mmCIF file of C-alpha atoms in Angstrom:
data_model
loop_
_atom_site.group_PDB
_atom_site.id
_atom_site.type_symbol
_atom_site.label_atom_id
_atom_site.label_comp_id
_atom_site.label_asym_id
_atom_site.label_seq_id
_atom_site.Cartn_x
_atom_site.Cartn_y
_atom_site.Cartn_z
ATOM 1 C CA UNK A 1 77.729 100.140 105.135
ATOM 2 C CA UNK A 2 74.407 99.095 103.688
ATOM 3 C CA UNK A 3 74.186 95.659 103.190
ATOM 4 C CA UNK A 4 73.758 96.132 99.021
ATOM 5 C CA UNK A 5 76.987 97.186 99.314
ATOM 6 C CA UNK A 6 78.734 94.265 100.778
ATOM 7 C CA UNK A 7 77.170 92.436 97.942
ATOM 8 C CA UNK A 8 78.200 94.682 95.404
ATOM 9 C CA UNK A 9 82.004 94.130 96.953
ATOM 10 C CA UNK A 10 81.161 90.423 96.938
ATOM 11 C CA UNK A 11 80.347 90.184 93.200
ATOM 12 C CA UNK A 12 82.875 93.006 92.253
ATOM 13 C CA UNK A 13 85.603 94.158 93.363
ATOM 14 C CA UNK A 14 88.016 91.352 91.449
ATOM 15 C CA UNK A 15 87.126 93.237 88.457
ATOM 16 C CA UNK A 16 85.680 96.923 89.003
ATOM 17 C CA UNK A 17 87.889 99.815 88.138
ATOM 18 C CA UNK A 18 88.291 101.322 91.616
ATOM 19 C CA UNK A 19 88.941 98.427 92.977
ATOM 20 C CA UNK A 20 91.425 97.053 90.590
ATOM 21 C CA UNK A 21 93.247 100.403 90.733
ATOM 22 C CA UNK A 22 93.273 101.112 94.244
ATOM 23 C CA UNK A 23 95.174 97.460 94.743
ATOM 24 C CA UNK A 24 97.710 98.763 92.091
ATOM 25 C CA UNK A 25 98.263 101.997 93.887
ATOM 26 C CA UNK A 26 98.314 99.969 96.999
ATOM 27 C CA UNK A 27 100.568 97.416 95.727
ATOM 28 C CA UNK A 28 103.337 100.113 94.975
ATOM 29 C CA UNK A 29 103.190 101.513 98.652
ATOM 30 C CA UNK A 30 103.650 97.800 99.758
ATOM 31 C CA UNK A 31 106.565 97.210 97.540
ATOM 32 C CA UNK A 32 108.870 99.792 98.998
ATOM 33 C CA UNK A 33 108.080 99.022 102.677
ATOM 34 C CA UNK A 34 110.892 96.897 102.838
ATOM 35 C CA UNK A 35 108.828 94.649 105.379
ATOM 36 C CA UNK A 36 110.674 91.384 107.327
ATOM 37 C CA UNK A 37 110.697 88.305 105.395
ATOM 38 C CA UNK A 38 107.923 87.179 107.873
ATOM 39 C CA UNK A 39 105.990 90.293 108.258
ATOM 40 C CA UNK A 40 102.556 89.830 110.171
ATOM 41 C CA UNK A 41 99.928 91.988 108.584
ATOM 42 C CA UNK A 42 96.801 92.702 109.409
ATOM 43 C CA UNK A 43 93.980 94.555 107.693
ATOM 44 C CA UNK A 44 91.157 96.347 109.844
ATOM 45 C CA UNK A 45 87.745 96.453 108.068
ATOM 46 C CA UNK A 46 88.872 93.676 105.502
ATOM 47 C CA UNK A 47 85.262 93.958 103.482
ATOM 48 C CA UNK A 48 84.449 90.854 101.204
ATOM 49 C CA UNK A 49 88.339 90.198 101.299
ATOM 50 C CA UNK A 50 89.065 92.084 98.432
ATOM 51 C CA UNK A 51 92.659 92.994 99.370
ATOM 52 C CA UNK A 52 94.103 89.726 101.074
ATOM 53 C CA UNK A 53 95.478 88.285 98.603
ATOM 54 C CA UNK A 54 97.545 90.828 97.642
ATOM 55 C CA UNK A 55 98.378 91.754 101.349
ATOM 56 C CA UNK A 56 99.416 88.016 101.414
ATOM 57 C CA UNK A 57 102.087 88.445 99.188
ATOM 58 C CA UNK A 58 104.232 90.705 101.736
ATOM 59 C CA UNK A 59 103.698 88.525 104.731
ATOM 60 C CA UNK A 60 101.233 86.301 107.129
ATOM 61 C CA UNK A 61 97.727 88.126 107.158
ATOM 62 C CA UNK A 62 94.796 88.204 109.212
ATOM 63 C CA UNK A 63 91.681 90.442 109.339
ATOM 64 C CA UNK A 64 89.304 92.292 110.945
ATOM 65 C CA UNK A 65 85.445 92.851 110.162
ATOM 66 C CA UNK A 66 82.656 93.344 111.865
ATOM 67 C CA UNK A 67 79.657 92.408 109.381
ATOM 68 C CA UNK A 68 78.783 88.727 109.292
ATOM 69 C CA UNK A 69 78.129 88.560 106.070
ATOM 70 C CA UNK A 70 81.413 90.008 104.917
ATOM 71 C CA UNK A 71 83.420 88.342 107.039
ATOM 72 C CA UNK A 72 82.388 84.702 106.191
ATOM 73 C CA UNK A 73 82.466 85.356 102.337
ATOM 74 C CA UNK A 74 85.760 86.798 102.833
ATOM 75 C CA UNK A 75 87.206 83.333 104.763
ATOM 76 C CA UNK A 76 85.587 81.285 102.529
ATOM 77 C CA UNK A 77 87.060 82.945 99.211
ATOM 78 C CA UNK A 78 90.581 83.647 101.005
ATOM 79 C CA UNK A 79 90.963 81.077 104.086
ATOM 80 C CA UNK A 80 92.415 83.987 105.934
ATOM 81 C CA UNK A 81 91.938 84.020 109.468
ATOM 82 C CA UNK A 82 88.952 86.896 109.400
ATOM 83 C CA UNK A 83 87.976 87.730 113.235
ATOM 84 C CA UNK A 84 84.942 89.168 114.303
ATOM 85 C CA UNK A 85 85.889 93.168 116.194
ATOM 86 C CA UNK A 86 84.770 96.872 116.470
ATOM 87 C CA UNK A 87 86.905 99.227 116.059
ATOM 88 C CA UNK A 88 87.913 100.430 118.317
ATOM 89 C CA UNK A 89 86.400 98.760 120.838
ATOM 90 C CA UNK A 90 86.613 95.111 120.478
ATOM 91 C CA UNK A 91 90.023 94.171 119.019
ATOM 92 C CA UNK A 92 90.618 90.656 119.433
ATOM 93 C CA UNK A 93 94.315 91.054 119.527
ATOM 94 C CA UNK A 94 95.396 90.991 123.460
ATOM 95 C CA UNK A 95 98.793 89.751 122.939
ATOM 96 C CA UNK A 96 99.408 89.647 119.169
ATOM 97 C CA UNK A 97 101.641 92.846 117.578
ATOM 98 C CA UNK A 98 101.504 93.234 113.919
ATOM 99 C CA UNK A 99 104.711 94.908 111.501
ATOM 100 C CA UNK A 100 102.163 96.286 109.160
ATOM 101 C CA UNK A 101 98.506 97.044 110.449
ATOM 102 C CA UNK A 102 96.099 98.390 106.705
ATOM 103 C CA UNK A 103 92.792 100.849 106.885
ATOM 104 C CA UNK A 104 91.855 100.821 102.884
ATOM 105 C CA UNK A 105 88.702 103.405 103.465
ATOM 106 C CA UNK A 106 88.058 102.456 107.160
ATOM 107 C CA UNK A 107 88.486 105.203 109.054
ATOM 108 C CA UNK A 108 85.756 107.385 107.853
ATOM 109 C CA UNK A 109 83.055 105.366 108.734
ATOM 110 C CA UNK A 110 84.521 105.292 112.406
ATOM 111 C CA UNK A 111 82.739 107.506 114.946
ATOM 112 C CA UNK A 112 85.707 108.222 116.633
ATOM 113 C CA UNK A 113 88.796 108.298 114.666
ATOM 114 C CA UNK A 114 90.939 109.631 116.946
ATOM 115 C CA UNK A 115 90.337 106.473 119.170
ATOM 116 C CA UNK A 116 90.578 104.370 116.457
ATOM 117 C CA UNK A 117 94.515 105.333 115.494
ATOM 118 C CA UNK A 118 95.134 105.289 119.155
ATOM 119 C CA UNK A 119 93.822 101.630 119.602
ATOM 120 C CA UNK A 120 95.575 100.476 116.390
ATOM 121 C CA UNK A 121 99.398 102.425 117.596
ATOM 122 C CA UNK A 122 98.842 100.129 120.406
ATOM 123 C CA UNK A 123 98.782 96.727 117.819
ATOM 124 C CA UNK A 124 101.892 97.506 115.950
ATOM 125 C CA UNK A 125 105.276 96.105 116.634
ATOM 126 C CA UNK A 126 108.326 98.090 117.287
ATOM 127 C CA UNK A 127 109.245 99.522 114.242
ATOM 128 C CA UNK A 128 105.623 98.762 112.522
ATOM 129 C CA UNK A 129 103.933 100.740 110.211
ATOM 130 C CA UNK A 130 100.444 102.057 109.884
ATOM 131 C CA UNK A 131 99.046 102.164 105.912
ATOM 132 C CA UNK A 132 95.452 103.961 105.250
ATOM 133 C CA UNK A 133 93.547 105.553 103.344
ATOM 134 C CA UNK A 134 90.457 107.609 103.336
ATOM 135 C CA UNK A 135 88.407 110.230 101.160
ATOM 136 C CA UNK A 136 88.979 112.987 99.931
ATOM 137 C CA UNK A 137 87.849 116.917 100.333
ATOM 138 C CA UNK A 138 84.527 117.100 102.315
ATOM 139 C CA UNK A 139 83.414 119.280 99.640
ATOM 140 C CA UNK A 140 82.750 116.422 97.683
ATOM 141 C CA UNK A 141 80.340 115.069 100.155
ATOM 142 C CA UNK A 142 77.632 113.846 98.308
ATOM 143 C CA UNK A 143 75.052 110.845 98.316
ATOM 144 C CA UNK A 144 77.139 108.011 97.442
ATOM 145 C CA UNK A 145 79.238 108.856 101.216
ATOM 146 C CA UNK A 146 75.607 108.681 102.701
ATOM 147 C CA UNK A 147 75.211 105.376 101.284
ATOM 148 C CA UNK A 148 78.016 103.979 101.624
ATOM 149 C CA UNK A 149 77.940 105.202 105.775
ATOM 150 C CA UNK A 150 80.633 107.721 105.954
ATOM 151 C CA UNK A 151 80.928 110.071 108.416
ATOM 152 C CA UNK A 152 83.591 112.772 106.999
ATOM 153 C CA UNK A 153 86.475 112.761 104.225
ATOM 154 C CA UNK A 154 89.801 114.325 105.016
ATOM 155 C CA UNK A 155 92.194 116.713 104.003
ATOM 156 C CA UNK A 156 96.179 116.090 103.722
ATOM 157 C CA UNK A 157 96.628 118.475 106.267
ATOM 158 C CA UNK A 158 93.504 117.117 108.863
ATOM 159 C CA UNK A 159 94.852 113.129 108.056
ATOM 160 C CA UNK A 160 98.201 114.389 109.099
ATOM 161 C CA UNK A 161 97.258 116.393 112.259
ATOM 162 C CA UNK A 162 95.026 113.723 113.429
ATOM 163 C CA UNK A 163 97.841 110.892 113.151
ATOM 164 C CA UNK A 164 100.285 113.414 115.002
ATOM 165 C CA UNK A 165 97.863 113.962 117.365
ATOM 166 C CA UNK A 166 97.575 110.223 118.433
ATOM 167 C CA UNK A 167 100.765 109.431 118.648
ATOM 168 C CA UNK A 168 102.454 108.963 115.191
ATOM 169 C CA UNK A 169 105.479 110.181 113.374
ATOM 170 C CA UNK A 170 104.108 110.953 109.523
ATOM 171 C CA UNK A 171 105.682 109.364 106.689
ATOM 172 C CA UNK A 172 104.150 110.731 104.020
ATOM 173 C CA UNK A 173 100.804 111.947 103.026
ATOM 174 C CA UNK A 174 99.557 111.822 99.445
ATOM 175 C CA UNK A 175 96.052 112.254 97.477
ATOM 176 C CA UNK A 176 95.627 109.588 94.931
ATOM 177 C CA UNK A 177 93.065 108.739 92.231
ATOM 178 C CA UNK A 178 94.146 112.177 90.377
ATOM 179 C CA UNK A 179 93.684 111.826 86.750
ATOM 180 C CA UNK A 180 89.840 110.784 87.270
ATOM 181 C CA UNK A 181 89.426 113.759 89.936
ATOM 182 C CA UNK A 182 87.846 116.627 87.810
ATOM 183 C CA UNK A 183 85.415 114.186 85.818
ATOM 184 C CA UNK A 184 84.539 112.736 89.272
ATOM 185 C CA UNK A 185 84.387 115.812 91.265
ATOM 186 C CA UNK A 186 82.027 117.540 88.575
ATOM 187 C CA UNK A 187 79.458 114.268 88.511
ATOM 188 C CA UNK A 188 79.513 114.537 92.254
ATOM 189 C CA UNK A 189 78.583 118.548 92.133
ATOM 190 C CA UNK A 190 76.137 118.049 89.540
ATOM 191 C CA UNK A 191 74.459 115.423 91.499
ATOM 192 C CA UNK A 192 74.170 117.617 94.521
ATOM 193 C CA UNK A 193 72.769 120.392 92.379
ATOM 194 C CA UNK A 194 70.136 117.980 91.414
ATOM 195 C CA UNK A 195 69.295 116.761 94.063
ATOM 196 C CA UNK A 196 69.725 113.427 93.721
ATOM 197 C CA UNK A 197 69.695 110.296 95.905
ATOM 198 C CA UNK A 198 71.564 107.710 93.859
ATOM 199 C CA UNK A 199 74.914 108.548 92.629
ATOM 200 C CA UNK A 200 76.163 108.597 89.363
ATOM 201 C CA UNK A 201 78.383 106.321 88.455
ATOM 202 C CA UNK A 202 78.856 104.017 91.021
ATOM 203 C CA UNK A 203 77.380 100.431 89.452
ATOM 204 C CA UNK A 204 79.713 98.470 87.022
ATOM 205 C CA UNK A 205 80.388 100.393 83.743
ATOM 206 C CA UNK A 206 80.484 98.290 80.440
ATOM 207 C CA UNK A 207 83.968 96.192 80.127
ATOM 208 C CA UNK A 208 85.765 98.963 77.669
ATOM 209 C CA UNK A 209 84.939 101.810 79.833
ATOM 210 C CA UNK A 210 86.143 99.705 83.087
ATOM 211 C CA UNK A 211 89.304 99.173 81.083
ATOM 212 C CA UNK A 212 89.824 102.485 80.524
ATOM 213 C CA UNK A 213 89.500 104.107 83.944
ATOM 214 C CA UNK A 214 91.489 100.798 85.620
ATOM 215 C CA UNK A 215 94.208 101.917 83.733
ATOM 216 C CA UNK A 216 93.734 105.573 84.007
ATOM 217 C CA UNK A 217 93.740 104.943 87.963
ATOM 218 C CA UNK A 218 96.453 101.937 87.942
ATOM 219 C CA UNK A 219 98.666 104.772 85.644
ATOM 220 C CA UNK A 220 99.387 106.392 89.091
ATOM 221 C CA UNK A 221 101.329 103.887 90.976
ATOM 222 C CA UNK A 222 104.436 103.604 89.523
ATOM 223 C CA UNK A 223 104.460 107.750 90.190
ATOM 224 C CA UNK A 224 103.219 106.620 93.991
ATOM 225 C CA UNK A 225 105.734 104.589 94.364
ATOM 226 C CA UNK A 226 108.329 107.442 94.982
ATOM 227 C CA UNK A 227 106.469 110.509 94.896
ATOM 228 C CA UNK A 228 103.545 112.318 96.203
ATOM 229 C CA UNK A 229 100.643 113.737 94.016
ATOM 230 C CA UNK A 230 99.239 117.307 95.291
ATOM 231 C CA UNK A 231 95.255 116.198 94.426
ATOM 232 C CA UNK A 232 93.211 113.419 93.999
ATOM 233 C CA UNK A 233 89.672 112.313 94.967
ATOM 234 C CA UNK A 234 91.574 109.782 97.775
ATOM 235 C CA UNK A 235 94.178 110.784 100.802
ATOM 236 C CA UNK A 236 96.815 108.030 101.695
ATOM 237 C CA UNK A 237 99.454 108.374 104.437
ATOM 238 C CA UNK A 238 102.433 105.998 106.001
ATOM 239 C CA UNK A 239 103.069 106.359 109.879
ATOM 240 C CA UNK A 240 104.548 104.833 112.686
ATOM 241 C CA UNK A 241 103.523 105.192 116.288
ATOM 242 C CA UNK A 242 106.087 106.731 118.305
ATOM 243 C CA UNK A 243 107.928 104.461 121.167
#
């Protein structure tokens, strides 16, 4: 990602509505998991550290991230054990095995995603579980993934071919993020039409309107927590590599 946006994530994501909602959807996947007492966790692509405090409640955590900048502020604020790696080609990991192994919007900036899962099948324990998510519908492509360094989003049916195809038994797939999608998706369209090269939306909104959507998006984990949702402007899915 540009390095504005590490920044942005740095000042934040304790408080912006995506951000805040995302860890409420993510927190109500992690509560039915039934993970061991002890569960090791780790989190590939960790950001400013955003997410490891909540991944700390559900086990021992450490991280993964490759920019310098993001990686020290996200030690410093969490005292995590944050290791410098590529994925997937430098994993510091050679003889550690993890129950629960977390991509929050990883994989699509990954050249090669189908090396990625395989590397990461490879990390978890027996009977560990892979968590990620990605975006949503490459129609929706617009300026704000060529900022923020993507490479593709995904369909339900591409995120779930791709982890069959390296070696995974699907959970479940689910899109997420569905009561903001038509808003969303027709801000992203118009922007295209227009040509634009910032996108809307994307800075800080006042504090009532980042109230509002936190708890339009946060509205959709208690649903999550059982059930899937058949659109969304974000793709989640639950796997396990098969042994």
């Amino acid at each position: 990602m540009e390095a504005s946006e590490y920044r942005f994530m740095a000042e934040h994501e304790d408080r912006h509505w995506w951000f805040v909602g995302r860890r409420a959807v993510l927190a109500a996947l992690l509560d039915g998991l039934a993970l061991p007492a002890d569960a090791r966790i780790l989190e590939v692509g960790c950001g400013t550290g955003g997410n490891l405090a909540l991944l700390g409640r559900y086990g021992r955590v450490t991280a993964l991230e490759m920019d310098s900048y993001a990686r020290a502020f996200a030690q410093q604020k969490t005292g995590v054990d944050v290791r410098d790696g590529l994925l997937p080609q430098t994993l510091p990991f050679v003889d550690e095995r993890f129950d629960l192994v977390c991509l929050f919007d990883v994989l699509e900036h990954v050249a090669d995603d189908h090396a990625a899962l395989a590397a990461i099948a490879g990390l978890l324990a027996p009977g560990g579980r892979l968590l990620v998510t990605v975006p949503a519908h490459q129609w929706l492509w617009s300026v704000h993934d060529e900022h923020l360094h993507h490479r593709r989003r995904y369909s339900r049916a591409g995120l779930h071919a791709l982890l069959e195809a390296n070696g995974y038994v699907v959970d479940r797939t689910s899109y997420f993020n569905a009561l903001l999608f038509l808003p969303a998706a027709a801000v992203r369209l118009v922007d295209r039409w227009r040509g634009r090269r910032t996108a809307s939306g994307a800075a800080l909104p006042s504090a009532a309107v980042n109230r509002v959507l936190t708890c339009l998006f946060a509205a959709e984990a208690p649903w999550l927590r059982r059930w899937n949702l058949p659109f969304g402007l974000s793709l989640l899915a639950l796997a396990k590599p098969i042994k």
